[in-house]
Amino acid sequence: MLWEEFMPVQLICCSHSPLMTTGIEETEQGVQGQFFRELDTCAAALHKFDPDLVVVFGPDHFNGFFYELMPAFCIGTAAEGSKDWHLESGPLRVPRELALSCVRYLQARDFDLAISHQMRVDHGITIPLLKLTGALARYDVLPVFVNCAADPRPSFRRVRAFGEAIGEFLADQDMRITIVGSGGLSHDPPTPRLDMSPPDVARRLIVRHTPTQDELDARENRVIKAARDLVAGKGPCLPPSEQWDRDFLQIFLGSRLEDFDRMTDAEIDRVAGFGAHEVRTWVAAAAAARKMGDVRAELRYYHLVPEWITGMGIVVGQG
């Protein structure tokens, strides 16, 4: 089913894994292809909807945001894609005045978020843009960073409230708007943790810098090796958890996003893995969409994809 035309809001929440860009060998025949076909269906629905604005709630993986100054939330008035995983780089088409108006609206409602006039977005935002729209700058895009990787993170209650406030702002814009939540589900990539890293690695998490292509390649090769080790039943990555994913999706597809308020980072780390903190982007996106209309969400895809380290899911909605 494709969404009807002229709906005021369209919601797409989708897992991303940079390993989906590598052609890594699949562990179960057809699973990767099914995911890509469902993404293509979402892309066709987005193009048919023809949004005036695409809002992407996305994380970062220490490519654009560092512990040198780590905000809980940030909105970009201008943004450019990084070159991680050899993805297309270049500027996003950000409507500057709209972004500034959104920031002012949120500040008037006691959200002291950061603002960036030169946001650097990595695969957490560029993958969904490239897969769903076909380019980084095909549509006007409002990039919204949610800190998911750097402890301490904003609580799920605050993330939900933040999404609701953005939805209230967007509801007054008289625009067709596609809202994307990019991240999750369960996965435990070999991302360094500040309090568990040697000084040289910790410095790379703290000090803002642009990695060279050799540095990016070395990092990405480590992730590919970790994925192959996971498939072989070896560490260091915690396997994705289908039970945790199913439990999350059951709540997410229901009517009470506030049930996520009690979710803790300790539980996520223990069961779902370090990368699963990215489901904050889904919660924020859905909260925004529900402030704009009576959004009916449905699960379009779910499968564990071990070679991508991740429980991969796609949820869509209209309202």
Short mmCIF file of C-alpha atoms in Angstrom, two decimals:
data_model
loop_
_atom_site.label_atom_id
_atom_site.label_comp_id
_atom_site.label_asym_id
_atom_site.label_seq_id
_atom_site.Cartn_x
_atom_site.Cartn_y
_atom_site.Cartn_z
CA MET A 1 0.00 0.00 0.00
CA LEU A 2 1.28 3.45 -0.90
CA TRP A 3 0.26 6.51 1.06
CA GLU A 4 -2.53 8.66 -0.32
CA GLU A 5 -1.68 11.99 -1.85
CA PHE A 6 -2.33 15.23 -0.01
CA MET A 7 -1.91 13.81 3.47
CA PRO A 8 -0.29 16.50 5.64
CA VAL A 9 2.30 14.19 7.21
CA GLN A 10 4.15 11.05 6.24
CA LEU A 11 6.27 9.02 8.70
CA ILE A 12 9.10 6.67 7.79
CA CYS A 13 11.22 5.11 10.53
CA CYS A 14 13.96 2.85 9.23
CA SER A 15 17.04 1.13 10.49
CA HIS A 16 20.32 2.00 8.86
CA SER A 17 23.52 0.03 8.82
CA PRO A 18 26.56 1.29 6.94
CA LEU A 19 27.30 -2.37 6.19
CA MET A 20 24.32 -2.29 3.82
CA THR A 21 26.51 -0.20 1.51
CA THR A 22 29.34 -2.76 1.33
CA GLY A 23 27.93 -5.79 -0.45
CA ILE A 24 28.93 -8.00 2.48
CA GLU A 25 27.88 -11.61 2.00
CA GLU A 26 24.43 -12.41 3.40
CA THR A 27 23.75 -15.12 5.96
CA GLU A 28 20.18 -15.82 4.83
CA GLN A 29 19.35 -15.66 1.15
CA GLY A 30 16.99 -12.89 0.11
CA VAL A 31 16.85 -10.99 3.41
CA GLN A 32 18.96 -8.06 2.22
CA GLY A 33 17.06 -7.84 -1.05
CA GLN A 34 13.73 -7.80 0.78
CA PHE A 35 14.89 -4.88 2.91
CA PHE A 36 16.06 -2.90 -0.12
CA ARG A 37 12.78 -3.60 -1.97
CA GLU A 38 10.79 -2.28 0.97
CA LEU A 39 12.98 0.83 1.08
CA ASP A 40 12.29 1.29 -2.62
CA THR A 41 8.55 1.08 -1.90
CA CYS A 42 8.98 3.77 0.76
CA ALA A 43 10.95 5.90 -1.67
CA ALA A 44 8.21 5.60 -4.30
CA ALA A 45 5.62 6.61 -1.70
CA LEU A 46 7.72 9.59 -0.67
CA HIS A 47 8.08 10.80 -4.25
CA LYS A 48 4.33 10.39 -4.83
CA PHE A 49 3.62 12.35 -1.65
CA ASP A 50 6.01 15.03 -2.99
CA PRO A 51 6.80 16.68 0.35
CA ASP A 52 7.59 20.34 0.71
CA LEU A 53 9.99 19.38 3.49
CA VAL A 54 11.76 16.26 4.73
CA VAL A 55 12.62 16.31 8.44
CA VAL A 56 15.28 13.76 9.43
CA PHE A 57 15.86 12.88 13.07
CA GLY A 58 19.27 11.21 13.00
CA PRO A 59 22.25 10.28 15.17
CA ASP A 60 25.96 10.81 14.63
CA HIS A 61 28.85 8.38 15.04
CA PHE A 62 31.63 10.78 16.13
CA ASN A 63 31.93 12.15 12.61
CA GLY A 64 30.23 15.50 13.12
CA PHE A 65 29.71 15.80 16.89
CA PHE A 66 32.41 15.19 19.50
CA TYR A 67 32.79 15.28 23.27
CA GLU A 68 34.59 18.59 22.86
CA LEU A 69 31.04 19.99 22.88
CA MET A 70 28.25 17.40 22.73
CA PRO A 71 24.69 18.75 22.58
CA ALA A 72 21.64 16.66 23.41
CA PHE A 73 19.88 18.10 20.34
CA CYS A 74 20.97 20.26 17.43
CA ILE A 75 19.20 21.70 14.38
CA GLY A 76 21.19 22.68 11.33
CA THR A 77 20.49 25.80 9.28
CA ALA A 78 23.00 24.43 6.76
CA ALA A 79 24.43 20.93 6.50
CA GLU A 80 26.85 18.85 4.49
CA GLY A 81 27.26 15.09 4.27
CA SER A 82 30.50 13.52 5.38
CA LYS A 83 32.44 11.01 3.30
CA ASP A 84 32.17 8.05 5.67
CA TRP A 85 31.59 4.66 4.02
CA HIS A 86 32.34 6.25 0.63
CA LEU A 87 28.84 7.71 0.55
CA GLU A 88 27.93 10.69 -1.58
CA SER A 89 28.95 13.91 0.14
CA GLY A 90 27.88 17.46 -0.44
CA PRO A 91 25.40 20.03 0.85
CA LEU A 92 21.86 19.34 1.94
CA ARG A 93 19.14 21.75 0.83
CA VAL A 94 18.25 23.26 4.20
CA PRO A 95 15.67 26.09 4.38
CA ARG A 96 17.62 28.41 6.67
CA GLU A 97 14.81 30.69 7.82
CA LEU A 98 12.52 27.77 8.59
CA ALA A 99 15.30 26.12 10.62
CA LEU A 100 15.87 29.33 12.57
CA SER A 101 12.16 29.70 13.20
CA CYS A 102 12.03 26.14 14.51
CA VAL A 103 14.92 26.83 16.89
CA ARG A 104 13.24 29.98 18.18
CA TYR A 105 9.96 28.11 18.65
CA LEU A 106 11.70 25.41 20.67
CA GLN A 107 13.66 27.88 22.77
CA ALA A 108 10.43 29.67 23.66
CA ARG A 109 9.23 26.31 25.01
CA ASP A 110 12.29 25.78 27.21
CA PHE A 111 14.32 23.55 24.91
CA ASP A 112 17.88 24.88 25.02
CA LEU A 113 19.03 23.06 21.93
CA ALA A 114 22.14 23.78 19.91
CA ILE A 115 22.13 25.39 16.49
CA SER A 116 24.65 24.77 13.72
CA HIS A 117 25.22 26.97 10.70
CA GLN A 118 27.57 24.30 9.34
CA MET A 119 26.28 20.91 10.47
CA ARG A 120 28.23 17.85 9.39
CA VAL A 121 25.99 14.81 9.00
CA ASP A 122 27.24 11.27 8.56
CA HIS A 123 25.61 8.04 7.39
CA GLY A 124 22.97 8.29 10.12
CA ILE A 125 21.31 11.00 8.03
CA THR A 126 22.83 10.54 4.56
CA ILE A 127 21.81 6.87 4.17
CA PRO A 128 18.07 7.51 4.57
CA LEU A 129 18.25 10.60 2.37
CA LEU A 130 20.06 8.72 -0.39
CA LYS A 131 17.88 5.61 -0.15
CA LEU A 132 14.53 7.38 0.24
CA THR A 133 14.97 10.49 -1.91
CA GLY A 134 17.80 9.48 -4.24
CA ALA A 135 20.04 12.44 -3.37
CA LEU A 136 21.13 14.66 -0.50
CA ALA A 137 19.53 17.78 -1.96
CA ARG A 138 16.49 16.65 -3.93
CA TYR A 139 14.09 18.07 -1.32
CA ASP A 140 14.27 20.75 1.34
CA VAL A 141 15.60 19.01 4.44
CA LEU A 142 15.55 19.96 8.11
CA PRO A 143 18.37 17.97 9.79
CA VAL A 144 17.74 17.26 13.48
CA PHE A 145 20.57 15.67 15.47
CA VAL A 146 19.69 13.59 18.53
CA ASN A 147 22.63 12.47 20.67
CA CYS A 148 22.46 8.69 20.79
CA ALA A 149 26.14 7.66 20.91
CA ALA A 150 27.72 9.85 23.57
CA ASP A 151 26.87 9.09 27.19
CA PRO A 152 25.17 10.87 28.94
CA ARG A 153 22.25 11.04 26.52
CA PRO A 154 18.90 12.82 26.75
CA SER A 155 16.23 10.71 28.43
CA PHE A 156 13.50 9.08 26.39
CA ARG A 157 10.98 11.34 28.10
CA ARG A 158 12.89 14.41 26.95
CA VAL A 159 13.36 13.00 23.46
CA ARG A 160 9.62 12.39 23.17
CA ALA A 161 8.80 15.90 24.38
CA PHE A 162 11.36 17.35 21.96
CA GLY A 163 9.74 15.52 19.05
CA GLU A 164 6.29 16.68 20.13
CA ALA A 165 7.45 20.31 20.22
CA ILE A 166 8.89 20.05 16.71
CA GLY A 167 5.64 18.48 15.55
CA GLU A 168 3.68 21.41 17.00
CA PHE A 169 5.92 23.80 15.09
CA LEU A 170 5.57 21.87 11.84
CA ALA A 171 1.80 21.62 12.19
CA ASP A 172 1.58 25.40 11.74
CA GLN A 173 3.62 25.47 8.51
CA ASP A 174 0.91 24.55 5.96
CA MET A 175 3.27 22.13 4.22
CA ARG A 176 3.33 18.49 3.19
CA ILE A 177 6.02 17.05 5.42
CA THR A 178 7.79 13.69 5.49
CA ILE A 179 9.31 12.87 8.88
CA VAL A 180 12.11 10.30 9.00
CA GLY A 181 13.52 8.56 12.06
CA SER A 182 16.87 6.96 11.24
CA GLY A 183 18.58 4.41 13.47
CA GLY A 184 18.31 1.21 15.46
CA LEU A 185 17.10 -1.33 16.12
CA SER A 186 19.24 -3.58 18.34
CA HIS A 187 22.92 -3.56 17.41
CA ASP A 188 26.24 -3.33 19.16
CA PRO A 189 28.86 -1.92 16.77
CA PRO A 190 32.51 -1.68 17.84
CA THR A 191 32.21 2.03 18.60
CA PRO A 192 34.74 3.17 21.23
CA ARG A 193 33.37 4.17 24.64
CA LEU A 194 35.03 7.18 26.23
CA ASP A 195 35.46 5.65 29.68
CA MET A 196 36.83 2.38 28.25
CA SER A 197 39.27 3.81 25.70
CA PRO A 198 43.03 4.39 25.85
CA PRO A 199 44.09 8.06 25.75
CA ASP A 200 44.75 8.22 21.99
CA VAL A 201 41.32 6.77 21.16
CA ALA A 202 39.60 8.93 23.78
CA ARG A 203 41.18 11.99 22.20
CA ARG A 204 39.60 11.09 18.84
CA LEU A 205 36.19 11.02 20.55
CA ILE A 206 36.78 14.38 22.24
CA VAL A 207 38.61 16.60 19.78
CA ARG A 208 36.70 17.72 16.68
CA HIS A 209 38.50 16.65 13.55
CA THR A 210 37.88 15.42 10.00
CA PRO A 211 39.29 11.92 9.49
CA THR A 212 41.43 11.27 6.44
CA GLN A 213 40.17 8.72 3.94
CA ASP A 214 42.79 6.27 5.22
CA GLU A 215 41.48 6.73 8.76
CA LEU A 216 37.90 6.23 7.59
CA ASP A 217 38.87 3.11 5.64
CA ALA A 218 40.69 1.63 8.65
CA ARG A 219 37.70 2.28 10.92
CA GLU A 220 35.26 0.83 8.41
CA ASN A 221 37.40 -2.26 7.85
CA ARG A 222 37.29 -2.88 11.60
CA VAL A 223 33.48 -2.77 11.48
CA ILE A 224 33.37 -5.20 8.56
CA LYS A 225 35.66 -7.59 10.42
CA ALA A 226 33.51 -7.29 13.53
CA ALA A 227 30.42 -8.14 11.47
CA ARG A 228 32.05 -11.24 10.04
CA ASP A 229 33.20 -12.25 13.53
CA LEU A 230 29.64 -11.84 14.82
CA VAL A 231 28.31 -14.09 12.05
CA ALA A 232 30.95 -16.65 13.05
CA GLY A 233 29.81 -16.51 16.67
CA LYS A 234 32.78 -14.51 17.93
CA GLY A 235 33.03 -11.13 19.67
CA PRO A 236 33.32 -8.28 20.29
CA CYS A 237 29.78 -7.32 19.22
CA LEU A 238 26.69 -8.34 21.16
CA PRO A 239 24.32 -10.10 18.72
CA PRO A 240 21.14 -8.20 17.86
CA SER A 241 18.14 -9.24 19.96
CA GLU A 242 14.93 -10.16 18.18
CA GLN A 243 13.01 -10.25 21.47
CA TRP A 244 14.11 -6.73 22.41
CA ASP A 245 13.28 -5.48 18.91
CA ARG A 246 9.82 -7.10 18.97
CA ASP A 247 9.08 -5.63 22.39
CA PHE A 248 10.16 -2.18 21.20
CA LEU A 249 8.09 -2.43 18.03
CA GLN A 250 4.99 -3.56 19.92
CA ILE A 251 5.08 -0.41 22.04
CA PHE A 252 6.07 1.77 19.09
CA LEU A 253 3.10 0.63 17.01
CA GLY A 254 0.74 1.28 19.89
CA SER A 255 -0.81 4.51 21.06
CA ARG A 256 1.41 5.34 24.05
CA LEU A 257 4.87 6.61 23.18
CA GLU A 258 5.14 7.73 26.80
CA ASP A 259 5.62 4.06 27.71
CA PHE A 260 9.18 4.52 26.46
CA ASP A 261 9.81 7.11 29.19
CA ARG A 262 10.86 4.38 31.61
CA MET A 263 13.39 2.82 29.22
CA THR A 264 16.92 3.02 30.61
CA ASP A 265 20.32 3.17 28.95
CA ALA A 266 21.58 0.38 31.21
CA GLU A 267 18.90 -1.96 29.88
CA ILE A 268 19.70 -1.05 26.29
CA ASP A 269 23.44 -1.59 26.78
CA ARG A 270 22.84 -4.95 28.45
CA VAL A 271 20.29 -6.45 26.07
CA ALA A 272 20.16 -4.55 22.80
CA GLY A 273 23.66 -3.12 22.42
CA PHE A 274 25.33 0.27 22.24
CA GLY A 275 23.83 1.17 18.86
CA ALA A 276 20.24 0.56 19.98
CA HIS A 277 20.26 3.94 21.72
CA GLU A 278 19.45 5.22 18.21
CA VAL A 279 15.80 4.27 18.66
CA ARG A 280 15.54 7.70 20.26
CA THR A 281 15.29 9.02 16.70
CA TRP A 282 12.22 6.84 16.08
CA VAL A 283 10.55 8.04 19.25
CA ALA A 284 11.21 11.70 18.40
CA ALA A 285 10.03 11.27 14.80
CA ALA A 286 6.83 9.48 15.77
CA ALA A 287 6.09 12.03 18.50
CA ALA A 288 6.46 14.83 15.94
CA ALA A 289 4.27 13.09 13.38
CA ARG A 290 1.52 12.40 15.90
CA LYS A 291 1.35 16.08 16.76
CA MET A 292 0.64 16.77 13.09
CA GLY A 293 -2.10 14.23 12.45
CA ASP A 294 -3.74 10.96 13.42
CA VAL A 295 -0.83 8.86 12.22
CA ARG A 296 -1.52 5.17 11.72
CA ALA A 297 1.78 3.29 11.85
CA GLU A 298 2.41 -0.16 10.42
CA LEU A 299 5.40 -2.48 10.38
CA ARG A 300 6.59 -3.04 6.83
CA TYR A 301 9.79 -5.00 7.47
CA TYR A 302 11.62 -6.68 10.32
CA HIS A 303 14.45 -9.18 10.27
CA LEU A 304 17.70 -9.82 12.07
CA VAL A 305 20.56 -9.25 9.63
CA PRO A 306 23.69 -10.48 11.46
CA GLU A 307 26.09 -9.47 8.69
CA TRP A 308 24.81 -5.92 9.16
CA ILE A 309 25.13 -6.39 12.98
CA THR A 310 21.58 -5.11 13.29
CA GLY A 311 17.93 -5.88 13.78
CA MET A 312 16.58 -4.11 10.69
CA GLY A 313 13.11 -2.60 10.75
CA ILE A 314 10.90 -0.28 8.71
CA VAL A 315 7.75 1.35 10.07
CA VAL A 316 5.63 3.71 8.01
CA GLY A 317 2.68 5.88 8.87
CA GLN A 318 0.31 8.44 7.45
CA GLY A 319 -1.92 11.05 9.00
#
